[in-house]
Tab-separated table of C-alpha atoms in Angstrom:
chain	number	residue	atom	x	y	z
A	1	MET	CA	-124.096	77.874	50.111
A	2	ILE	CA	-124.991	76.244	46.797
A	3	TYR	CA	-128.690	76.002	45.879
A	4	SER	CA	-130.126	73.541	43.394
A	5	SER	CA	-132.100	74.940	40.480
A	6	LYS	CA	-135.275	73.464	41.999
A	7	LYS	CA	-134.667	75.223	45.321
A	8	LEU	CA	-133.954	78.495	43.553
A	9	PHE	CA	-137.174	78.130	41.579
A	10	LEU	CA	-139.229	77.447	44.690
A	11	PHE	CA	-137.643	80.392	46.495
A	12	PHE	CA	-138.359	82.659	43.534
A	13	LEU	CA	-141.941	81.392	43.322
A	14	SER	CA	-142.541	82.023	47.018
A	15	CYS	CA	-141.224	85.561	46.651
A	16	ILE	CA	-143.532	86.218	43.733
A	17	MET	CA	-146.530	84.916	45.701
A	18	MET	CA	-145.645	87.118	48.660
A	19	ILE	CA	-145.268	90.160	46.448
A	20	PHE	CA	-148.480	89.792	44.494
A	21	ASN	CA	-150.561	88.063	47.181
A	22	TYR	CA	-153.142	86.539	44.833
A	23	ASN	CA	-155.634	83.912	45.843
A	24	THR	CA	-156.554	80.923	43.699
A	25	SER	CA	-159.538	82.701	42.124
A	26	GLY	CA	-157.235	85.295	40.595
A	27	PHE	CA	-158.365	88.121	42.861
A	28	LEU	CA	-155.955	90.100	45.005
A	29	THR	CA	-155.978	88.798	48.560
A	30	ALA	CA	-156.595	91.236	51.393
A	31	THR	CA	-153.820	91.835	53.890
A	32	ASN	CA	-156.310	92.567	56.694
A	33	SER	CA	-154.704	95.939	57.306
A	34	VAL	CA	-156.080	99.347	58.238
A	35	GLY	CA	-155.180	102.574	56.462
A	36	LEU	CA	-156.178	106.205	56.895
A	37	ASN	CA	-157.903	108.725	54.668
A	38	TYR	CA	-155.802	111.867	54.352
A	39	GLY	CA	-158.229	114.717	53.675
A	40	LEU	CA	-157.056	118.244	52.969
A	41	LEU	CA	-160.149	120.415	53.511
A	42	GLY	CA	-158.669	122.504	56.278
A	43	ASP	CA	-156.696	125.731	56.583
A	44	ASN	CA	-154.769	124.663	59.680
A	45	LEU	CA	-153.426	121.253	58.653
A	46	PRO	CA	-149.866	120.081	59.388
A	47	THR	CA	-147.352	119.911	56.544
A	48	PRO	CA	-147.368	116.660	54.542
A	49	SER	CA	-143.904	115.761	55.842
A	50	ASN	CA	-145.135	116.052	59.434
A	51	VAL	CA	-148.192	113.959	58.581
A	52	LEU	CA	-145.966	111.235	57.119
A	53	ASN	CA	-143.923	111.259	60.322
A	54	LEU	CA	-147.176	110.765	62.220
A	55	TYR	CA	-148.106	107.804	60.020
A	56	LYS	CA	-144.690	106.271	60.591
A	57	SER	CA	-145.004	106.691	64.354
A	58	ILE	CA	-148.371	104.880	64.495
A	59	GLY	CA	-147.532	102.175	61.969
A	60	ILE	CA	-149.800	103.274	59.123
A	61	THR	CA	-148.660	101.873	55.764
A	62	LYS	CA	-151.729	102.609	53.618
A	63	ILE	CA	-153.262	106.011	52.912
A	64	ARG	CA	-155.885	107.403	50.587
A	65	ILE	CA	-155.833	110.881	49.103
A	66	PHE	CA	-158.815	112.271	47.240
A	67	ASP	CA	-156.912	113.889	44.393
A	68	PRO	CA	-153.328	113.869	43.083
A	69	ASN	CA	-152.172	116.622	45.420
A	70	THR	CA	-148.685	117.683	44.361
A	71	GLU	CA	-147.431	118.611	47.834
A	72	VAL	CA	-148.492	115.289	49.314
A	73	LEU	CA	-147.124	113.215	46.445
A	74	LYS	CA	-143.787	115.039	46.559
A	75	ALA	CA	-143.554	114.431	50.307
A	76	LEU	CA	-144.239	110.725	49.698
A	77	ARG	CA	-141.139	110.356	47.524
A	78	GLY	CA	-138.897	107.737	49.043
A	79	HIS	CA	-141.622	106.411	51.372
A	80	ARG	CA	-142.095	103.200	49.386
A	81	ASN	CA	-143.393	101.428	52.487
A	82	ILE	CA	-146.604	103.490	52.260
A	83	GLU	CA	-149.176	102.298	49.721
A	84	VAL	CA	-151.107	105.226	48.281
A	85	THR	CA	-154.593	105.302	46.788
A	86	VAL	CA	-154.993	108.380	44.587
A	87	GLY	CA	-158.372	109.735	43.512
A	88	VAL	CA	-159.393	111.343	40.234
A	89	LYS	CA	-161.352	114.523	40.980
A	90	ASP	CA	-165.062	114.290	40.216
A	91	GLN	CA	-164.926	117.533	38.254
A	92	ASP	CA	-162.285	116.055	35.912
A	93	LEU	CA	-164.399	113.093	34.858
A	94	ALA	CA	-166.323	114.727	31.987
A	95	ALA	CA	-163.199	115.733	30.063
A	96	LEU	CA	-161.482	112.412	30.764
A	97	ALA	CA	-164.515	110.352	29.732
A	98	ALA	CA	-164.633	112.148	26.388
A	99	SER	CA	-161.054	111.451	25.360
A	100	GLU	CA	-158.562	108.656	25.884
A	101	GLU	CA	-155.835	111.160	25.041
A	102	ALA	CA	-157.055	113.333	27.922
A	103	VAL	CA	-156.686	110.331	30.241
A	104	LYS	CA	-153.123	109.811	29.023
A	105	GLY	CA	-152.407	113.494	29.639
A	106	TRP	CA	-153.866	113.303	33.144
A	107	PHE	CA	-151.697	110.296	33.903
A	108	VAL	CA	-148.536	111.918	32.541
A	109	THR	CA	-149.151	115.033	34.635
A	110	ASN	CA	-150.418	113.543	37.880
A	111	ILE	CA	-149.034	110.013	38.226
A	112	GLU	CA	-146.015	109.562	35.948
A	113	PRO	CA	-143.664	111.894	37.872
A	114	TYR	CA	-144.024	109.770	41.004
A	115	LEU	CA	-143.888	106.220	39.657
A	116	ALA	CA	-140.218	105.709	40.485
A	117	ASP	CA	-140.359	106.596	44.168
A	118	VAL	CA	-144.007	106.649	45.347
A	119	ASN	CA	-145.888	103.394	45.889
A	120	ILE	CA	-149.178	104.167	44.115
A	121	SER	CA	-151.298	101.033	44.469
A	122	PHE	CA	-154.772	102.268	43.430
A	123	ILE	CA	-156.265	105.012	41.294
A	124	THR	CA	-159.938	105.597	42.074
A	125	VAL	CA	-162.149	107.160	39.427
A	126	GLY	CA	-164.702	109.367	41.168
A	127	ASN	CA	-165.843	109.420	44.786
A	128	GLU	CA	-169.459	108.380	45.368
A	129	VAL	CA	-170.614	109.623	41.958
A	130	ILE	CA	-172.435	106.365	41.171
A	131	PRO	CA	-175.421	106.514	41.157
A	132	GLY	CA	-175.854	110.033	39.878
A	133	PRO	CA	-175.771	112.408	36.929
A	134	ILE	CA	-172.029	111.996	36.294
A	135	GLY	CA	-172.022	108.296	37.166
A	136	PRO	CA	-171.895	107.218	33.471
A	137	GLN	CA	-168.533	108.980	33.132
A	138	VAL	CA	-166.816	106.559	35.494
A	139	LEU	CA	-166.688	103.437	33.297
A	140	PRO	CA	-164.969	104.948	30.230
A	141	VAL	CA	-162.314	106.605	32.406
A	142	MET	CA	-161.728	103.344	34.259
A	143	GLN	CA	-161.405	101.475	30.967
A	144	SER	CA	-158.883	103.979	29.594
A	145	LEU	CA	-156.782	103.948	32.781
A	146	THR	CA	-156.953	100.146	32.973
A	147	ASN	CA	-155.700	99.863	29.379
A	148	LEU	CA	-152.952	102.380	30.091
A	149	VAL	CA	-151.514	100.698	33.198
A	150	LYS	CA	-151.838	97.271	31.583
A	151	SER	CA	-149.955	98.393	28.469
A	152	ARG	CA	-147.109	99.568	30.693
A	153	ASN	CA	-147.193	96.595	33.088
A	154	LEU	CA	-147.709	98.902	36.049
A	155	PRO	CA	-148.868	97.317	39.348
A	156	ILE	CA	-151.647	99.886	39.819
A	157	SER	CA	-155.269	98.842	40.288
A	158	ILE	CA	-158.044	100.982	38.789
A	159	SER	CA	-161.382	101.148	40.596
A	160	THR	CA	-164.014	103.560	41.904
A	161	VAL	CA	-165.494	104.442	45.297
A	162	VAL	CA	-169.205	103.969	45.928
A	163	ALA	CA	-171.602	104.616	48.802
A	164	MET	CA	-174.435	102.497	50.123
A	165	SER	CA	-176.913	104.776	48.346
A	166	ASN	CA	-176.588	102.194	45.554
A	167	LEU	CA	-178.729	99.839	47.614
A	168	GLU	CA	-182.496	99.924	47.179
A	169	LYS	CA	-182.866	97.278	49.895
A	170	SER	CA	-180.398	96.346	52.614
A	171	TYR	CA	-182.399	94.845	55.505
A	172	PRO	CA	-182.160	92.044	56.184
A	173	PRO	CA	-178.853	91.666	54.312
A	174	SER	CA	-180.058	88.786	52.106
A	175	THR	CA	-182.616	91.134	50.510
A	176	GLY	CA	-179.768	93.405	49.373
A	177	LYS	CA	-180.650	94.848	45.978
A	178	PHE	CA	-179.317	97.684	43.829
A	179	THR	CA	-181.448	100.621	42.709
A	180	SER	CA	-182.356	100.750	39.024
A	181	GLN	CA	-179.839	103.565	38.474
A	182	ALA	CA	-177.140	101.575	40.250
A	183	ARG	CA	-177.877	98.572	38.046
A	184	GLU	CA	-177.446	100.808	35.019
A	185	GLN	CA	-174.279	102.591	36.149
A	186	LEU	CA	-172.583	100.333	38.700
A	187	VAL	CA	-173.063	96.805	37.384
A	188	PRO	CA	-170.968	97.373	34.211
A	189	VAL	CA	-168.212	98.740	36.473
A	190	LEU	CA	-168.425	95.666	38.709
A	191	LYS	CA	-168.146	93.393	35.686
A	192	LEU	CA	-165.060	95.249	34.475
A	193	LEU	CA	-163.523	94.865	37.928
A	194	SER	CA	-164.277	91.137	37.837
A	195	GLN	CA	-162.399	90.862	34.540
A	196	THR	CA	-159.369	92.676	35.956
A	197	SER	CA	-159.472	90.960	39.382
A	198	THR	CA	-159.753	94.335	41.106
A	199	PRO	CA	-161.735	95.169	44.273
A	200	ILE	CA	-164.603	97.640	44.395
A	201	LEU	CA	-164.084	100.335	47.045
A	202	VAL	CA	-167.073	100.952	49.313
A	203	ASN	CA	-167.867	103.551	51.967
A	204	ILE	CA	-169.752	102.085	54.942
A	205	TYR	CA	-170.907	104.252	57.849
A	206	PRO	CA	-173.105	102.596	60.507
A	207	TYR	CA	-173.171	105.981	62.248
A	208	PHE	CA	-175.683	107.434	59.781
A	209	PRO	CA	-178.460	104.824	60.096
A	210	TYR	CA	-177.891	104.756	63.859
A	211	ALA	CA	-178.124	108.560	64.132
A	212	SER	CA	-181.330	108.546	62.089
A	213	ASP	CA	-183.045	106.094	64.462
A	214	PRO	CA	-181.194	105.803	67.793
A	215	SER	CA	-184.295	104.714	69.686
A	216	ASN	CA	-184.641	101.551	67.593
A	217	ILE	CA	-181.011	100.738	66.724
A	218	ARG	CA	-178.797	99.520	69.540
A	219	LEU	CA	-175.605	101.488	70.032
A	220	ASP	CA	-173.610	98.362	70.832
A	221	TYR	CA	-174.819	96.829	67.541
A	222	ALA	CA	-173.751	99.948	65.633
A	223	THR	CA	-170.285	100.071	67.253
A	224	PHE	CA	-169.171	96.398	67.181
A	225	ASN	CA	-169.598	96.367	70.961
A	226	THR	CA	-171.624	93.190	71.461
A	227	GLU	CA	-171.056	89.536	70.609
A	228	ALA	CA	-174.789	88.760	70.828
A	229	ILE	CA	-176.721	88.106	67.633
A	230	VAL	CA	-178.975	91.109	67.039
A	231	VAL	CA	-180.184	90.359	63.504
A	232	GLN	CA	-180.880	86.803	62.355
A	233	ASP	CA	-181.068	86.475	58.578
A	234	GLY	CA	-181.816	82.857	57.753
A	235	PRO	CA	-178.719	80.867	58.790
A	236	LEU	CA	-176.617	84.030	59.144
A	237	GLY	CA	-176.464	85.909	62.434
A	238	TYR	CA	-175.264	89.505	62.792
A	239	SER	CA	-173.813	91.040	65.936
A	240	ASN	CA	-172.830	94.326	64.265
A	241	MET	CA	-174.368	96.654	61.705
A	242	PHE	CA	-171.194	97.025	59.666
A	243	ASP	CA	-171.216	93.359	58.636
A	244	ALA	CA	-174.922	93.566	57.809
A	245	ILE	CA	-174.360	96.526	55.466
A	246	PHE	CA	-171.267	94.917	53.905
A	247	ASP	CA	-173.130	91.671	53.243
A	248	ALA	CA	-176.175	93.473	51.813
A	249	PHE	CA	-173.844	94.865	49.142
A	250	VAL	CA	-172.416	91.377	48.525
A	251	TRP	CA	-175.936	89.970	48.096
A	252	ALA	CA	-176.817	92.798	45.691
A	253	MET	CA	-173.728	92.066	43.573
A	254	GLU	CA	-174.545	88.364	43.441
A	255	LYS	CA	-178.067	89.102	42.224
A	256	GLU	CA	-176.448	90.856	39.261
A	257	GLY	CA	-174.228	87.864	38.510
A	258	VAL	CA	-171.112	89.325	40.143
A	259	LYS	CA	-169.725	86.722	42.545
A	260	GLY	CA	-166.546	86.659	44.570
A	261	LEU	CA	-165.542	90.253	43.811
A	262	PRO	CA	-163.389	91.582	46.684
A	263	MET	CA	-164.370	94.737	48.524
A	264	VAL	CA	-162.092	97.298	50.142
A	265	VAL	CA	-163.679	99.587	52.721
A	266	SER	CA	-162.457	102.965	51.507
A	267	GLU	CA	-164.152	104.906	54.302
A	268	THR	CA	-165.695	104.236	57.668
A	269	GLY	CA	-165.672	106.124	60.946
A	270	TRP	CA	-167.670	107.867	63.651
A	271	PRO	CA	-167.691	111.595	64.465
A	272	SER	CA	-166.496	112.623	67.916
A	273	ALA	CA	-168.679	115.768	68.073
A	274	GLY	CA	-171.409	117.639	66.214
A	275	ASN	CA	-174.561	115.708	67.133
A	276	GLY	CA	-174.938	115.823	70.897
A	277	ASN	CA	-174.574	112.642	72.902
A	278	LEU	CA	-174.588	110.492	69.738
A	279	THR	CA	-171.150	111.794	68.856
A	280	THR	CA	-168.643	111.717	71.688
A	281	PRO	CA	-164.930	110.870	71.705
A	282	ASP	CA	-165.757	107.765	73.723
A	283	ILE	CA	-168.266	106.417	71.188
A	284	ALA	CA	-166.052	107.354	68.232
A	285	GLY	CA	-163.066	105.687	69.871
A	286	THR	CA	-165.104	102.559	70.597
A	287	TYR	CA	-166.320	102.238	66.998
A	288	ASN	CA	-162.952	102.875	65.386
A	289	SER	CA	-161.048	100.663	67.804
A	290	ASN	CA	-163.469	97.802	67.258
A	291	PHE	CA	-163.339	98.294	63.492
A	292	VAL	CA	-159.543	97.970	63.588
A	293	LYS	CA	-159.859	94.755	65.633
A	294	HIS	CA	-162.448	93.437	63.190
A	295	ILE	CA	-160.199	94.061	60.185
A	296	VAL	CA	-157.045	92.702	61.780
A	297	SER	CA	-158.840	89.532	62.922
A	298	GLY	CA	-159.411	88.521	59.302
A	299	LYS	CA	-162.649	86.796	60.292
A	300	GLY	CA	-164.650	88.437	57.530
A	301	THR	CA	-168.439	88.678	57.671
A	302	PRO	CA	-171.219	86.091	58.094
A	303	LYS	CA	-171.667	85.834	54.306
A	304	ARG	CA	-167.924	85.812	53.664
A	305	PRO	CA	-166.496	84.064	56.727
A	306	ASN	CA	-162.716	83.927	57.105
A	307	LYS	CA	-162.302	86.179	54.072
A	308	GLY	CA	-160.626	89.280	55.412
A	309	PHE	CA	-160.583	92.659	53.730
A	310	ASP	CA	-158.692	95.915	53.991
A	311	GLY	CA	-160.204	99.126	55.338
A	312	PHE	CA	-159.492	102.844	55.669
A	313	LEU	CA	-160.651	104.934	58.601
A	314	PHE	CA	-162.056	108.368	57.888
A	315	ALA	CA	-160.192	110.508	58.606
A	316	THR	CA	-156.764	111.536	59.827
A	317	PHE	CA	-157.697	115.084	60.927
A	318	ASN	CA	-160.717	117.185	61.747
A	319	GLU	CA	-161.087	119.432	58.686
A	320	ASN	CA	-162.474	122.906	59.344
A	321	GLN	CA	-163.372	123.679	55.730
A	322	LYS	CA	-165.934	120.900	55.557
A	323	PRO	CA	-169.613	121.627	56.379
A	324	ALA	CA	-170.146	122.543	60.022
A	325	GLY	CA	-171.296	119.836	62.408
A	326	THR	CA	-170.372	116.170	62.295
A	327	GLU	CA	-168.563	116.516	58.946
A	328	GLN	CA	-165.828	118.532	60.669
A	329	ASN	CA	-165.395	115.960	63.424
A	330	PHE	CA	-164.549	112.601	61.864
A	331	GLY	CA	-160.817	113.069	62.450
A	332	LEU	CA	-158.661	110.962	64.734
A	333	TYR	CA	-156.387	113.948	65.405
A	334	ASN	CA	-156.677	117.671	65.943
A	335	PRO	CA	-154.630	119.450	63.264
A	336	THR	CA	-152.990	121.747	65.815
A	337	GLY	CA	-150.157	119.814	67.353
A	338	MET	CA	-151.499	116.555	65.854
A	339	LYS	CA	-152.907	115.600	69.251
A	340	PRO	CA	-155.183	112.521	69.263
A	341	ILE	CA	-158.837	113.193	70.029
A	342	TYR	CA	-158.966	109.769	71.666
A	343	LYS	CA	-156.548	106.915	72.031
A	344	LEU	CA	-156.531	104.565	69.061
A	345	PHE	CA	-153.035	103.831	67.758
């Protein structure tokens, strides 16, 4: 079959748009997909190759690891269908912030060996260190890594992961406002991300506010399990706490002049044990199942309707080297035998 040059051009253009998936504002468009956090704080975890087989069996194509773990990255070789978010360790930030050469060395050691056969889509600089004493180290490391990947035309996004502790106010969502320390440390990061069309990664856990006040916060509101409007905020109505927290962060960004910046939910989840009847497999399964439905629907939030986003559940396994209690029970699977704690995928 002979194609005209115009048809070839249009075909090529459509392929490029599918590959890069940009929207008209220049920001990367979400694929409305759910990934998993792959934590390694356990002494009884399956081998990385077995974990990758698990991901394949349940259709997971996005994972997040908290540091450039050599065993995991080696196991990922050849699995180009899995997008990987790799974290920079918090304890490495001081040395990296002090020297662009140190950043280049970190990249050569931890990322370069895997570029040919591992699909590294994000590098995150620090995990919930803004706001805090080492928060100022994030921006210079992000700038150095951004310059490095840009100079080499690598399709890797550079960002950081932040918690909702950056919010001084969050209720109702329209009052969302950053703390003074967040304005000092986070806003320059957000402005850099706006320049590079890169999402900010946020950790959102409705479990924690619910667990702190279960007598006044409805469980169905905390677990996406009602369609009724529970919180009315001007013209915007909220039937779940997740959307309210998400939108409070959006409002806070807008008050700092940052508009339209995409957000990726780098962590969310609900523990299946560790805090009595607030943490059961049934409740955890309900929250996580409804979160998956929410993401896949692409319906967005009241403040950002019909603007989907990607999200990562926390976490793949229960990790027995984390602090005792709920922290050891956020996993979807028991490490031994990789048996699901409740049905999800």
